[in-house]
Short mmCIF file of C-alpha atoms in Angstrom, two decimals:
data_model
loop_
_atom_site.label_atom_id
_atom_site.label_comp_id
_atom_site.label_asym_id
_atom_site.label_seq_id
_atom_site.Cartn_x
_atom_site.Cartn_y
_atom_site.Cartn_z
CA MET A 276 31.20 7.61 -4.45
CA ALA A 277 30.25 9.25 -8.21
CA SER A 278 29.74 5.27 -8.81
CA GLU A 279 27.43 4.47 -6.12
CA GLN A 280 24.99 7.55 -6.51
CA ARG A 281 24.22 6.74 -9.77
CA LEU A 282 23.48 3.59 -8.48
CA ALA A 283 20.71 4.27 -6.12
CA SER A 284 19.33 7.06 -7.75
CA ALA A 285 18.67 4.78 -10.87
CA SER A 286 17.21 2.23 -8.05
CA THR A 287 15.65 5.18 -6.30
CA TRP A 288 13.39 6.54 -9.72
CA ILE A 289 12.65 2.32 -10.81
CA LEU A 290 11.04 1.85 -7.64
CA LEU A 291 9.45 5.06 -7.23
CA LEU A 292 7.73 4.05 -10.63
CA VAL A 293 6.47 0.90 -9.74
CA ALA A 294 5.39 2.33 -6.79
CA LEU A 295 2.97 4.59 -8.27
CA SER A 296 1.79 1.95 -10.14
CA ALA A 297 -0.09 1.00 -8.10
CA HIS A 298 -0.71 2.25 -4.66
CA LEU A 299 -3.63 2.01 -2.96
CA CYS A 300 -4.49 2.58 0.69
CA ARG A 301 -5.70 -0.67 1.05
CA GLY A 302 -7.15 -3.40 -1.88
CA ASP A 303 -10.19 -4.64 -2.20
CA SER A 304 -10.57 -6.33 1.18
CA SER A 305 -14.49 -6.93 1.72
CA ILE A 306 -15.99 -9.53 2.65
CA THR A 307 -19.24 -8.32 1.34
CA HIS A 308 -19.47 -8.11 -2.90
CA ASP A 309 -22.58 -7.49 -5.09
CA ASP A 310 -22.96 -8.47 -8.52
CA LEU A 311 -24.43 -5.02 -10.55
CA ASN A 312 -23.97 -7.57 -13.83
CA THR A 313 -26.32 -10.19 -12.38
CA PRO A 314 -29.95 -8.50 -12.57
CA SER A 315 -32.13 -9.10 -9.30
CA GLN A 316 -34.77 -11.61 -9.43
CA PRO A 317 -37.23 -12.40 -6.40
CA GLY A 318 -35.55 -14.98 -4.06
CA CYS A 319 -31.76 -14.39 -6.26
CA ASP A 320 -30.95 -11.09 -4.77
CA ASN A 321 -28.92 -11.97 -1.71
CA SER A 322 -24.97 -10.30 -2.14
CA PHE A 323 -22.12 -11.92 -2.61
CA VAL A 324 -20.53 -13.18 0.94
CA LEU A 325 -17.29 -15.25 2.33
CA VAL A 326 -18.00 -17.46 5.00
CA LYS A 327 -15.70 -19.63 6.86
CA ILE A 328 -16.52 -23.16 7.79
CA ARG A 329 -15.46 -24.94 10.35
CA ASN A 330 -15.59 -28.71 10.14
CA TRP A 331 -14.77 -31.39 12.93
CA MET A 332 -13.62 -34.66 12.58
CA ASN A 333 -14.77 -37.76 14.53
CA ASP A 334 -15.24 -34.85 16.99
CA VAL A 335 -11.46 -32.59 16.85
CA GLU A 336 -11.58 -29.82 15.04
CA VAL A 337 -9.69 -29.24 12.37
CA THR A 338 -8.50 -26.63 9.76
CA GLU A 339 -11.53 -23.92 9.25
CA LEU A 340 -11.74 -23.10 5.12
CA VAL A 341 -13.46 -20.31 3.21
CA GLY A 342 -15.93 -20.29 0.67
CA VAL A 343 -18.35 -17.69 -0.78
CA SER A 344 -22.06 -17.33 -0.26
CA ALA A 345 -24.65 -17.49 -2.75
CA ARG A 346 -27.08 -15.38 -4.91
CA PHE A 347 -30.22 -16.75 -3.71
CA GLY A 348 -31.33 -19.56 0.29
CA GLU A 349 -31.37 -17.98 4.08
CA LYS A 350 -28.16 -15.68 4.28
CA ILE A 351 -25.13 -16.68 6.38
CA SER A 352 -25.40 -15.85 10.14
CA ASP A 353 -22.59 -13.78 11.55
CA ILE A 354 -23.36 -16.38 14.89
CA ASN A 355 -20.18 -18.81 15.55
CA VAL A 356 -21.52 -21.33 18.04
CA ALA A 357 -19.85 -24.73 17.47
CA LEU A 358 -23.15 -26.26 18.69
CA ASP A 359 -25.29 -25.12 16.00
CA ALA A 360 -22.66 -27.23 14.13
CA ILE A 361 -24.18 -29.91 11.63
CA PRO A 362 -23.31 -33.10 9.97
CA LEU A 363 -22.21 -33.70 6.90
CA ALA A 364 -22.95 -35.92 3.78
CA MET A 365 -22.57 -37.14 0.25
CA PRO A 366 -25.99 -37.56 -1.60
CA SER A 367 -25.58 -41.14 -3.78
CA LEU A 368 -25.75 -39.41 -7.01
CA VAL A 369 -22.29 -36.95 -6.59
CA SER A 370 -23.84 -34.61 -8.91
CA SER A 371 -27.17 -34.24 -6.79
CA CYS A 372 -28.18 -32.78 -9.99
CA ASN A 373 -30.84 -35.84 -10.06
CA THR A 374 -32.89 -36.83 -6.86
CA SER A 375 -31.04 -38.78 -3.45
CA SER A 376 -31.57 -42.30 -2.41
CA ILE A 377 -29.77 -41.16 0.43
CA PRO A 378 -31.76 -39.30 2.94
CA LEU A 379 -30.11 -35.79 3.93
CA ASN A 380 -32.56 -35.05 7.03
CA GLY A 381 -30.24 -32.57 9.44
CA HIS A 382 -27.24 -32.64 7.22
CA ALA A 383 -25.60 -30.29 5.32
CA ALA A 384 -24.59 -32.04 1.29
CA LEU A 385 -21.79 -31.71 0.24
CA VAL A 386 -22.00 -31.96 -3.68
CA ARG A 387 -19.04 -31.99 -6.92
CA ARG A 388 -20.12 -28.84 -9.18
CA GLY A 389 -21.77 -30.79 -12.38
CA GLU A 390 -23.43 -29.78 -15.28
CA CYS A 391 -26.01 -28.68 -13.80
CA THR A 392 -27.87 -25.23 -12.32
CA PHE A 393 -26.32 -24.27 -9.03
CA THR A 394 -29.78 -23.66 -7.74
CA ARG A 395 -31.57 -26.88 -9.40
CA MET A 396 -28.58 -28.21 -6.83
CA ALA A 397 -29.99 -26.17 -3.87
CA ARG A 398 -33.49 -27.33 -5.05
CA THR A 399 -32.63 -31.26 -4.69
CA ALA A 400 -31.09 -30.97 -1.79
CA GLN A 401 -33.33 -29.20 0.29
CA ALA A 402 -35.77 -32.14 -1.21
CA ALA A 403 -34.28 -34.64 0.00
CA GLY A 404 -33.89 -32.96 3.92
CA ALA A 405 -30.77 -31.03 3.69
CA ASN A 406 -29.87 -28.27 5.03
CA ALA A 407 -27.06 -26.49 4.13
CA LEU A 408 -25.53 -26.91 0.60
CA ILE A 409 -22.29 -27.18 0.49
CA VAL A 410 -21.20 -27.65 -3.81
CA VAL A 411 -17.51 -27.93 -4.09
CA ASN A 412 -15.17 -26.01 -6.95
CA ASP A 413 -13.31 -27.80 -9.80
CA LYS A 414 -10.48 -25.25 -9.05
CA GLU A 415 -9.32 -23.51 -6.73
CA GLU A 416 -10.66 -20.10 -7.73
CA LEU A 417 -14.17 -18.68 -5.95
CA CYS A 418 -17.14 -18.11 -8.53
CA LYS A 419 -20.36 -16.83 -8.08
CA MET A 420 -23.45 -18.96 -7.86
CA VAL A 421 -25.76 -16.90 -9.02
CA CYS A 422 -29.18 -17.59 -10.99
CA SER A 423 -28.69 -18.56 -14.04
CA GLU A 424 -32.37 -18.72 -15.38
CA ASN A 425 -35.04 -16.18 -15.12
CA GLY A 426 -37.94 -17.33 -12.55
CA THR A 427 -38.93 -16.52 -8.64
CA PHE A 428 -36.47 -18.71 -6.25
CA THR A 429 -38.05 -17.60 -2.98
CA ASP A 430 -38.55 -21.25 -2.29
CA ILE A 431 -34.74 -22.20 -1.30
CA GLN A 432 -34.74 -21.87 1.81
CA ILE A 433 -31.35 -23.08 2.53
CA PRO A 434 -27.77 -21.66 2.46
CA SER A 435 -25.88 -22.60 0.24
CA VAL A 436 -21.83 -21.97 -0.15
CA LEU A 437 -19.55 -22.61 -3.25
CA VAL A 438 -15.87 -24.23 -1.51
CA PRO A 439 -12.70 -24.59 -3.43
CA LYS A 440 -11.65 -28.29 -5.22
CA SER A 441 -8.76 -28.79 -2.48
CA ALA A 442 -11.24 -27.25 0.47
CA GLY A 443 -13.49 -29.63 -0.89
CA ASP A 444 -11.33 -32.80 -1.08
CA ILE A 445 -10.77 -31.86 2.61
CA LEU A 446 -13.93 -32.85 3.55
CA GLU A 447 -14.82 -35.44 1.51
CA ALA A 448 -11.68 -37.86 2.17
CA GLY A 449 -12.93 -37.18 6.15
CA LEU A 450 -16.36 -38.70 4.84
CA LEU A 451 -14.83 -41.58 2.15
CA ARG A 452 -12.27 -42.84 5.77
CA GLY A 453 -15.97 -43.06 7.52
CA GLU A 454 -15.96 -40.42 10.05
CA THR A 455 -18.21 -38.74 11.12
CA VAL A 456 -18.10 -34.99 9.71
CA LYS A 457 -19.45 -31.77 11.19
CA ILE A 458 -19.29 -28.14 10.54
CA LEU A 459 -20.62 -25.01 10.72
CA MET A 460 -20.71 -22.27 8.59
CA TYR A 461 -20.33 -18.09 9.68
CA SER A 462 -19.86 -15.64 8.09
CA PRO A 463 -17.70 -12.98 11.32
CA LYS A 464 -18.68 -9.14 10.29
CA ARG A 465 -15.91 -6.39 9.96
CA PRO A 466 -14.26 -3.77 13.12
CA ILE A 467 -15.02 -0.70 12.07
CA ILE A 468 -11.90 0.07 12.53
CA ASP A 469 -8.86 -1.86 13.29
CA ILE A 470 -5.87 -0.93 15.77
CA SER A 471 -3.64 -1.71 12.25
CA GLU A 472 -4.66 1.61 11.03
CA ILE A 473 -3.83 3.76 13.75
CA PHE A 474 -0.49 2.42 14.00
CA LEU A 475 0.18 2.94 9.44
CA TRP A 476 -1.63 6.42 10.10
CA LEU A 477 1.30 6.94 13.26
CA MET A 478 3.65 5.91 10.66
CA ALA A 479 3.21 7.60 7.19
CA VAL A 480 2.52 10.06 9.28
CA GLY A 481 5.63 9.80 11.30
CA THR A 482 7.67 9.16 7.95
CA VAL A 483 6.69 12.25 5.98
CA VAL A 484 7.50 14.61 8.94
CA GLY A 485 10.68 13.16 9.63
CA ALA A 486 11.54 12.75 6.26
CA SER A 487 10.41 16.54 6.42
CA PHE A 488 12.90 17.81 8.76
CA TRP A 489 16.23 15.37 7.33
CA SER A 490 15.80 17.33 4.19
CA ALA A 491 15.38 21.12 5.13
CA LEU A 492 18.14 19.94 7.70
CA THR A 493 20.95 18.96 4.59
CA ALA A 494 19.24 22.00 3.02
CA LYS A 495 20.45 24.27 5.54
CA GLU A 496 23.93 22.14 5.67
CA ALA A 497 24.32 23.02 2.18
CA ALA A 498 23.34 26.74 2.27
CA LEU A 499 25.93 26.80 5.60
CA GLU A 500 28.87 25.04 3.43
CA HIS A 501 27.83 27.77 0.26
CA TYR A 502 28.62 29.83 2.61
CA ARG A 503 31.65 29.31 4.47
CA SER A 504 33.02 29.32 0.70
CA ILE A 505 32.44 32.20 -0.33
CA LYS A 506 34.22 33.48 3.33
CA GLU A 507 37.07 31.61 2.31
CA GLY A 508 37.13 33.16 -0.84
CA GLY A 509 34.90 31.03 -2.88
CA ASP A 510 32.46 32.07 -5.89
CA PRO A 511 29.78 33.79 -4.80
CA ASP A 512 28.02 33.73 -7.85
CA LEU A 513 27.49 29.74 -7.38
CA SER A 514 24.76 29.03 -6.73
CA ASP A 515 23.39 26.79 -4.44
CA ALA A 516 22.17 23.92 -6.04
CA ASP A 517 25.50 23.76 -8.63
CA HIS A 518 27.15 24.14 -5.55
CA ASP A 519 25.37 21.05 -4.05
CA GLY A 520 26.09 18.91 -6.88
CA ASN A 521 27.66 16.07 -5.11
CA LYS A 522 25.01 15.69 -3.58
CA ASP A 523 22.57 14.02 -6.85
CA VAL A 524 19.60 16.42 -5.35
CA VAL A 525 17.50 16.02 -7.95
CA ASP A 526 14.56 19.20 -8.30
CA ILE A 527 11.62 17.79 -10.28
CA ASN A 528 10.63 19.89 -13.12
CA VAL A 529 7.40 20.51 -14.59
CA MET A 530 8.18 18.64 -17.55
CA SER A 531 9.49 15.91 -15.86
CA ALA A 532 6.57 15.65 -13.68
CA PHE A 533 4.02 14.74 -16.60
CA LEU A 534 6.30 12.21 -18.43
CA PHE A 535 7.00 10.75 -14.89
CA LEU A 536 2.39 10.21 -14.60
CA VAL A 537 2.58 8.90 -18.52
CA MET A 538 5.39 6.39 -17.56
CA ALA A 539 3.98 5.37 -14.54
CA SER A 540 0.63 4.75 -16.21
CA VAL A 541 2.61 2.80 -18.46
CA PHE A 542 3.94 0.95 -16.40
CA LEU A 543 0.45 -0.03 -14.50
CA LEU A 544 -0.33 -1.15 -17.81
CA VAL A 545 2.62 -3.30 -17.98
CA LEU A 546 1.80 -5.05 -14.62
CA TYR A 547 -2.10 -5.62 -15.42
CA TYR A 548 -1.18 -7.32 -18.72
CA PHE A 549 2.62 -8.61 -18.28
CA MET A 550 2.48 -9.28 -14.30
CA SER A 551 3.50 -13.47 -13.10
CA GLN A 552 5.54 -14.32 -11.13
CA TRP A 553 8.99 -14.08 -12.94
CA PHE A 554 7.92 -10.51 -12.78
CA LEU A 555 6.85 -10.28 -9.15
CA ILE A 556 10.67 -12.13 -8.54
CA LEU A 557 12.30 -9.09 -10.73
CA LEU A 558 10.13 -6.73 -8.11
CA VAL A 559 11.30 -8.14 -5.35
CA ILE A 560 15.16 -7.88 -6.22
CA PHE A 561 14.59 -4.03 -7.19
CA PHE A 562 12.98 -3.21 -3.18
CA CYS A 563 15.67 -5.66 -2.22
CA ILE A 564 18.05 -2.89 -3.36
CA GLY A 565 16.27 0.14 -2.95
CA GLY A 566 15.67 -0.26 0.50
CA PHE A 567 19.31 -1.35 0.79
CA GLU A 568 20.68 1.91 0.00
CA GLY A 569 17.78 3.02 1.74
CA LEU A 570 18.66 1.92 4.94
CA GLN A 571 22.61 2.01 4.52
CA THR A 572 21.89 5.79 3.64
CA CYS A 573 19.62 6.22 6.39
CA MET A 574 21.74 4.32 9.37
CA VAL A 575 24.93 6.45 7.62
CA ALA A 576 22.97 10.00 8.35
CA LEU A 577 22.05 9.20 11.90
CA LEU A 578 25.35 7.39 12.88
CA SER A 579 27.40 10.35 11.48
CA TRP A 580 26.59 12.22 14.59
CA TRP A 581 28.58 9.81 17.00
CA PHE A 582 31.43 8.93 14.32
CA PRO A 583 32.24 12.00 12.01
CA ARG A 584 35.13 10.34 11.85
CA ALA A 585 34.52 7.53 10.35
CA ALA A 586 32.29 9.18 8.12
CA GLY A 587 34.20 11.34 7.17
CA THR A 588 37.28 9.60 5.95
CA TYR A 589 36.83 7.63 2.61
CA TYR A 590 38.50 4.47 1.02
CA GLY A 591 38.35 3.35 -2.54
CA VAL A 592 35.64 0.30 -3.43
CA PRO A 593 37.00 -1.12 -7.13
CA PHE A 594 33.09 -0.10 -9.66
CA LEU A 595 31.92 2.15 -6.72
CA GLY A 596 34.92 4.81 -6.18
CA ALA A 597 35.60 6.57 -3.08
CA VAL A 598 33.11 5.18 -0.24
CA SER A 599 32.71 5.83 3.46
CA GLY A 600 34.37 4.07 5.91
CA LEU A 601 31.07 4.49 7.66
CA SER A 602 29.00 2.87 4.49
CA LEU A 603 31.56 0.44 4.28
CA ALA A 604 30.83 -0.75 8.55
CA VAL A 605 27.03 -0.45 8.26
CA GLY A 606 26.66 -1.65 4.22
CA PRO A 607 27.15 -6.20 5.47
CA PHE A 608 24.04 -5.77 7.75
CA SER A 609 22.62 -3.45 5.02
CA LEU A 610 22.88 -6.48 2.75
CA LEU A 611 22.07 -9.22 5.39
CA PHE A 612 18.86 -7.62 6.31
CA ALA A 613 17.46 -6.75 2.77
CA VAL A 614 18.60 -10.07 1.86
CA LEU A 615 16.78 -12.00 4.34
CA TRP A 616 13.71 -10.46 3.62
CA GLY A 617 13.59 -11.20 0.08
CA ILE A 618 14.04 -14.85 1.05
CA TYR A 619 11.50 -15.34 4.39
CA ARG A 620 8.78 -12.31 2.68
CA ASN A 621 6.26 -14.72 2.33
CA HIS A 622 6.67 -15.43 6.51
CA SER A 623 3.90 -13.88 9.18
CA TYR A 624 6.62 -12.07 10.55
CA ALA A 625 8.52 -10.33 6.94
CA TRP A 626 6.35 -7.37 7.41
CA ILE A 627 8.21 -5.89 10.11
CA GLY A 628 11.45 -6.28 7.37
CA GLN A 629 8.79 -5.24 4.87
CA ASP A 630 8.18 -0.96 6.75
CA VAL A 631 11.68 -0.98 8.00
CA LEU A 632 12.98 -1.36 4.06
CA GLY A 633 9.80 0.68 3.84
CA ILE A 634 10.12 4.06 5.79
CA SER A 635 14.32 4.07 4.81
CA LEU A 636 13.72 3.61 0.78
CA ILE A 637 10.80 6.16 1.27
CA LEU A 638 13.52 8.67 3.54
CA SER A 639 15.85 8.21 1.42
CA VAL A 640 14.21 8.87 -1.51
CA LEU A 641 12.97 12.46 -0.34
CA GLN A 642 16.50 13.68 0.35
CA VAL A 643 16.99 12.52 -3.30
CA VAL A 644 14.24 13.84 -4.68
CA ARG A 645 12.66 17.53 -4.20
CA LEU A 646 10.06 20.12 -5.75
CA PRO A 647 11.55 23.80 -6.79
CA ASN A 648 8.43 25.47 -6.19
CA ILE A 649 4.65 24.88 -6.09
CA LYS A 650 3.72 24.83 -9.69
CA VAL A 651 5.67 21.78 -10.05
CA SER A 652 4.21 20.41 -6.95
CA THR A 653 0.39 21.42 -8.29
CA VAL A 654 1.35 19.53 -11.65
CA LEU A 655 2.60 16.68 -9.78
CA LEU A 656 -0.20 16.15 -7.34
CA SER A 657 -3.47 17.26 -9.65
CA ALA A 658 -1.75 14.11 -12.01
CA ALA A 659 -1.05 11.84 -9.57
CA PHE A 660 -4.97 13.12 -8.64
CA ILE A 661 -6.48 12.66 -12.15
CA TYR A 662 -4.11 8.90 -12.32
CA ASP A 663 -5.71 7.72 -8.86
CA ILE A 664 -9.39 8.52 -9.98
CA PHE A 665 -8.56 7.03 -13.64
CA TRP A 666 -7.06 4.07 -12.82
CA VAL A 667 -9.02 3.01 -9.66
CA PHE A 668 -12.45 3.86 -10.85
CA ILE A 669 -12.95 4.91 -14.55
CA SER A 670 -10.97 1.92 -15.77
CA PRO A 671 -13.37 -1.16 -14.93
CA LEU A 672 -15.35 0.74 -17.77
CA ILE A 673 -12.65 0.14 -20.57
CA PHE A 674 -11.25 -3.52 -18.86
CA ASP A 675 -14.33 -4.57 -16.93
CA GLU A 676 -12.40 -4.36 -13.71
CA SER A 677 -10.82 -1.97 -11.76
CA VAL A 678 -6.40 -1.74 -12.98
CA MET A 679 -5.00 -0.49 -10.53
CA ILE A 680 -6.98 -2.79 -7.74
CA VAL A 681 -5.67 -5.87 -9.36
CA VAL A 682 -2.36 -5.04 -10.00
CA ALA A 683 -1.99 -4.52 -5.89
CA ARG A 684 -4.34 -6.97 -5.25
CA GLY A 685 -1.62 -9.55 -6.71
CA ASP A 686 -4.32 -11.69 -8.57
CA LYS A 687 -2.06 -13.11 -11.02
CA THR A 688 1.14 -13.79 -8.85
CA ASN A 689 -1.30 -16.08 -6.36
CA GLY A 690 -1.92 -12.52 -4.08
CA GLU A 691 1.65 -12.16 -3.73
CA GLY A 692 1.85 -8.28 -4.24
CA ILE A 693 4.11 -5.44 -4.95
CA PRO A 694 6.64 -5.02 -2.42
CA MET A 695 6.09 -1.05 -2.73
CA LEU A 696 4.22 -0.97 0.65
CA LEU A 697 3.83 -0.40 4.19
CA LYS A 698 0.71 -2.91 6.12
CA VAL A 699 0.23 -3.50 9.24
CA PRO A 700 -1.68 -7.48 10.62
CA ARG A 701 -4.79 -6.83 11.33
CA LEU A 702 -5.15 -7.56 15.00
CA PHE A 703 -8.68 -8.01 15.71
CA ASP A 704 -9.89 -8.44 12.37
CA PRO A 705 -11.20 -11.91 12.11
CA TRP A 706 -10.70 -11.90 8.36
CA GLY A 707 -7.35 -11.14 9.35
CA GLY A 708 -5.02 -9.81 6.30
CA TYR A 709 -3.29 -6.27 6.38
CA SER A 710 -4.22 -3.07 6.70
CA ILE A 711 -1.67 -1.21 3.75
CA ILE A 712 -0.30 2.29 2.33
CA GLY A 713 1.28 2.20 -1.02
CA PHE A 714 4.61 4.79 -0.74
CA GLY A 715 3.46 6.72 -3.05
CA ASP A 716 0.40 7.72 -1.03
CA ILE A 717 3.48 9.00 1.28
CA LEU A 718 6.22 9.68 -1.55
CA LEU A 719 4.43 12.21 -3.31
CA PRO A 720 2.34 14.15 -0.76
CA GLY A 721 5.65 14.10 1.35
CA LEU A 722 7.80 15.95 -1.37
CA LEU A 723 4.76 18.63 -0.85
CA VAL A 724 5.46 18.62 2.76
CA SER A 725 9.40 18.84 2.49
CA PHE A 726 9.31 21.45 0.47
CA CYS A 727 7.42 23.21 3.04
CA LEU A 728 9.54 22.99 5.92
CA ARG A 729 12.35 24.08 3.85
CA TYR A 730 10.66 27.03 2.09
CA ASP A 731 9.57 27.94 6.04
CA TRP A 732 12.96 27.58 7.28
CA SER A 733 15.11 30.48 4.55
CA THR A 734 12.52 32.96 5.01
CA LYS A 735 12.23 32.00 8.88
CA LYS A 736 8.92 31.60 9.26
CA ARG A 737 7.61 30.40 12.86
CA LEU A 738 5.52 26.91 13.39
CA PHE A 739 2.23 28.68 13.65
CA ASN A 740 3.13 30.90 10.29
CA GLY A 741 4.69 29.11 8.65
CA TYR A 742 3.28 26.40 5.84
CA PHE A 743 4.69 23.16 6.91
CA LEU A 744 2.66 22.42 9.97
CA TRP A 745 -0.37 23.33 8.19
CA THR A 746 0.45 20.81 5.53
CA ALA A 747 1.64 18.09 8.19
CA VAL A 748 -1.57 18.81 9.36
CA GLY A 749 -3.21 18.36 5.74
CA TYR A 750 -2.14 14.89 5.04
CA GLY A 751 -3.03 13.47 8.46
CA LEU A 752 -6.52 14.66 7.80
CA GLY A 753 -6.40 13.08 3.71
CA LEU A 754 -5.00 9.67 5.65
CA PHE A 755 -7.61 9.53 7.90
CA TRP A 756 -10.72 11.10 5.71
CA THR A 757 -9.17 7.69 2.97
CA TYR A 758 -9.74 5.81 5.81
CA ILE A 759 -13.25 7.09 6.51
CA ALA A 760 -14.69 6.23 2.69
CA LEU A 761 -12.78 2.41 3.39
CA ILE A 762 -15.44 2.43 6.50
CA LEU A 763 -18.00 4.18 4.34
CA MET A 764 -17.15 1.73 1.17
CA ASN A 765 -17.33 -1.72 3.24
CA GLY A 766 -13.21 -1.78 2.84
CA ASN A 767 -12.96 -1.37 -1.35
CA GLY A 768 -9.52 -0.46 -1.98
CA GLN A 769 -9.91 4.17 -2.15
CA PRO A 770 -6.79 5.71 -3.60
CA ALA A 771 -6.06 7.93 -1.12
CA LEU A 772 -4.28 10.45 -2.93
CA LEU A 773 -8.08 11.31 -4.17
CA TYR A 774 -8.67 13.20 -0.50
CA ILE A 775 -5.23 13.65 0.34
CA VAL A 776 -3.73 16.24 -2.69
CA PRO A 777 -7.42 18.52 -1.90
CA CYS A 778 -6.13 18.68 1.89
CA THR A 779 -2.27 19.01 1.44
CA LEU A 780 -2.24 21.18 -1.64
CA GLY A 781 -5.35 22.96 -1.73
CA THR A 782 -3.97 23.58 2.29
CA VAL A 783 -0.87 25.13 0.67
CA PHE A 784 -3.07 27.54 -1.92
CA LEU A 785 -5.40 29.02 0.77
CA LEU A 786 -2.73 29.30 2.76
CA GLY A 787 -0.61 31.75 0.29
CA TRP A 788 -3.09 33.26 -0.93
CA TRP A 789 -4.52 34.05 2.89
CA ARG A 790 -1.63 35.86 2.99
CA GLY A 791 -0.38 37.18 -0.22
CA GLU A 792 3.29 35.11 -0.94
CA LEU A 793 1.05 32.72 -3.57
CA ILE A 794 3.06 34.64 -6.31
CA THR A 795 6.13 33.90 -4.51
CA LEU A 796 5.52 30.12 -3.97
CA TRP A 797 4.55 29.41 -7.60
CA ASN A 798 7.22 30.66 -9.45
CA LYS A 799 10.47 31.16 -6.76
CA GLY A 800 9.39 28.69 -4.29
CA GLU A 801 12.78 28.45 -1.48
CA GLN A 802 14.89 30.74 -1.89
CA VAL A 803 18.48 31.12 0.24
CA PRO A 804 18.36 34.91 1.35
CA PRO A 805 21.23 37.28 1.62
CA LEU A 806 24.36 35.44 4.15
CA GLU A 807 23.77 38.43 6.75
CA ASP A 808 19.83 37.96 7.14
CA TYR A 809 20.71 34.14 7.32
CA VAL A 810 23.42 33.39 9.62
CA ASN A 811 26.52 35.28 11.08
CA SER A 812 29.85 34.55 10.57
CA SER A 813 30.78 32.85 13.99
CA GLN A 814 27.47 30.36 13.08
CA ILE A 815 29.42 29.75 10.24
CA ASP A 816 32.85 29.07 11.67
CA GLU A 817 30.66 26.68 15.03
CA HIS A 818 29.62 24.79 12.58
CA PRO A 819 32.43 22.98 11.14
CA ASP A 820 32.85 20.65 8.19
CA ARG A 821 32.46 17.06 8.84
CA SER A 822 33.88 15.76 5.73
CA SER A 823 37.91 17.49 7.18
#
């Protein structure tokens, strides 16, 4: 059993470190981007907008393509009406750097990216009568079509869009086959709020609240077991922490809280510089191990209420030691679930398995790692608060891009980000995608909320007179303000702890100061009251030890 706990503890700490390394509430999912590095010029001041390109070949609609609009020319409409589709044609000179011998009246010109500038391509196509310009990039990445020379570009009136090489190959192949190709370019707006964000909010808040009650119940059972041992002649000077050593509970101290954030910064840089497909696979393996451990722990804890005998019967297992019969029963299912998710993680339905494994992992971590007082919580959450601000907003000044956003988006792994996050597909978003929240945005404030409930129970505080309810409300409110910031910032990635930490830690400080309990919270934290104040002998007898 000890070996099993050490394995779970090691994988838990590794995953907690990775989860904190990149834990945006939502990655950079905006469809509109401005370029502050390119000076605005007359006729060259458009924002870069993602564009959908519907296309028909011989009046049969095929796969929709995606490109990005230019900084110049007419802005792309958000209207999607098939009647506005226009035929596509290729100029006689593929690069379109010179005048085309083929008239393009009423057509959209399809050209390959050549040696001349984007603005010259647009002017040439417009002079030939084209209604729009599609430029095919020479690689899969999308670049920004800017005005490379100084001047005025108000004469360019047609919309211009850059598409990746594969998309251009599809359109060109249809034209070379002699098919009639028509296109419709539009840029639909994202809804202000998607129902997926509501589901994600409920999942995050529900996970924190559920983990808090589980942590408090575990602490209460440990206290009852301690008092029972005293009643049976055990050492009354033995602390709960010593008595509960087999539970593998870890209390964070000030030094470990500070070092943990330093290690998270180092690991974030490692992900930023060395992230690759094989590195991602390694993280997926760690997530599967942690998810398996978490799912098994949660299932055993839940089923032990109905099958106490199986939970209290242990068997010797090579390399693992003593393992309960219930763990042996649910272990294969948990392992199969984690392995199947790892294999099919890129399928459209894989987010369900990821959320199940993720929530299970978070619940189990919040049983292993605990805060002893508000002093440690202040160090941990304040450091995380600064960490978030630095790596999201200040790191672009040093690295020319936001390190955390790059890692969270998975820019170096073909868009597949690290799996340490909860995700829900955006149901009413024409651009699709997911609403996401990183494990760190649940785990770190969850430690504080769990501490508050244990403190309330140990000091016999009522719900409205305690700290748990108001801190949980503060967490939900902080997450809500994060979504408001996402809307105001046009969907750009936001560090959730920037809003959650003041709403949770600030709530505890304000209530503690108002009630005159701040010193107790700061130094002592949760206190186990004397036996006669906490529970009487009859209550102890009513809770027999399940392991017997």
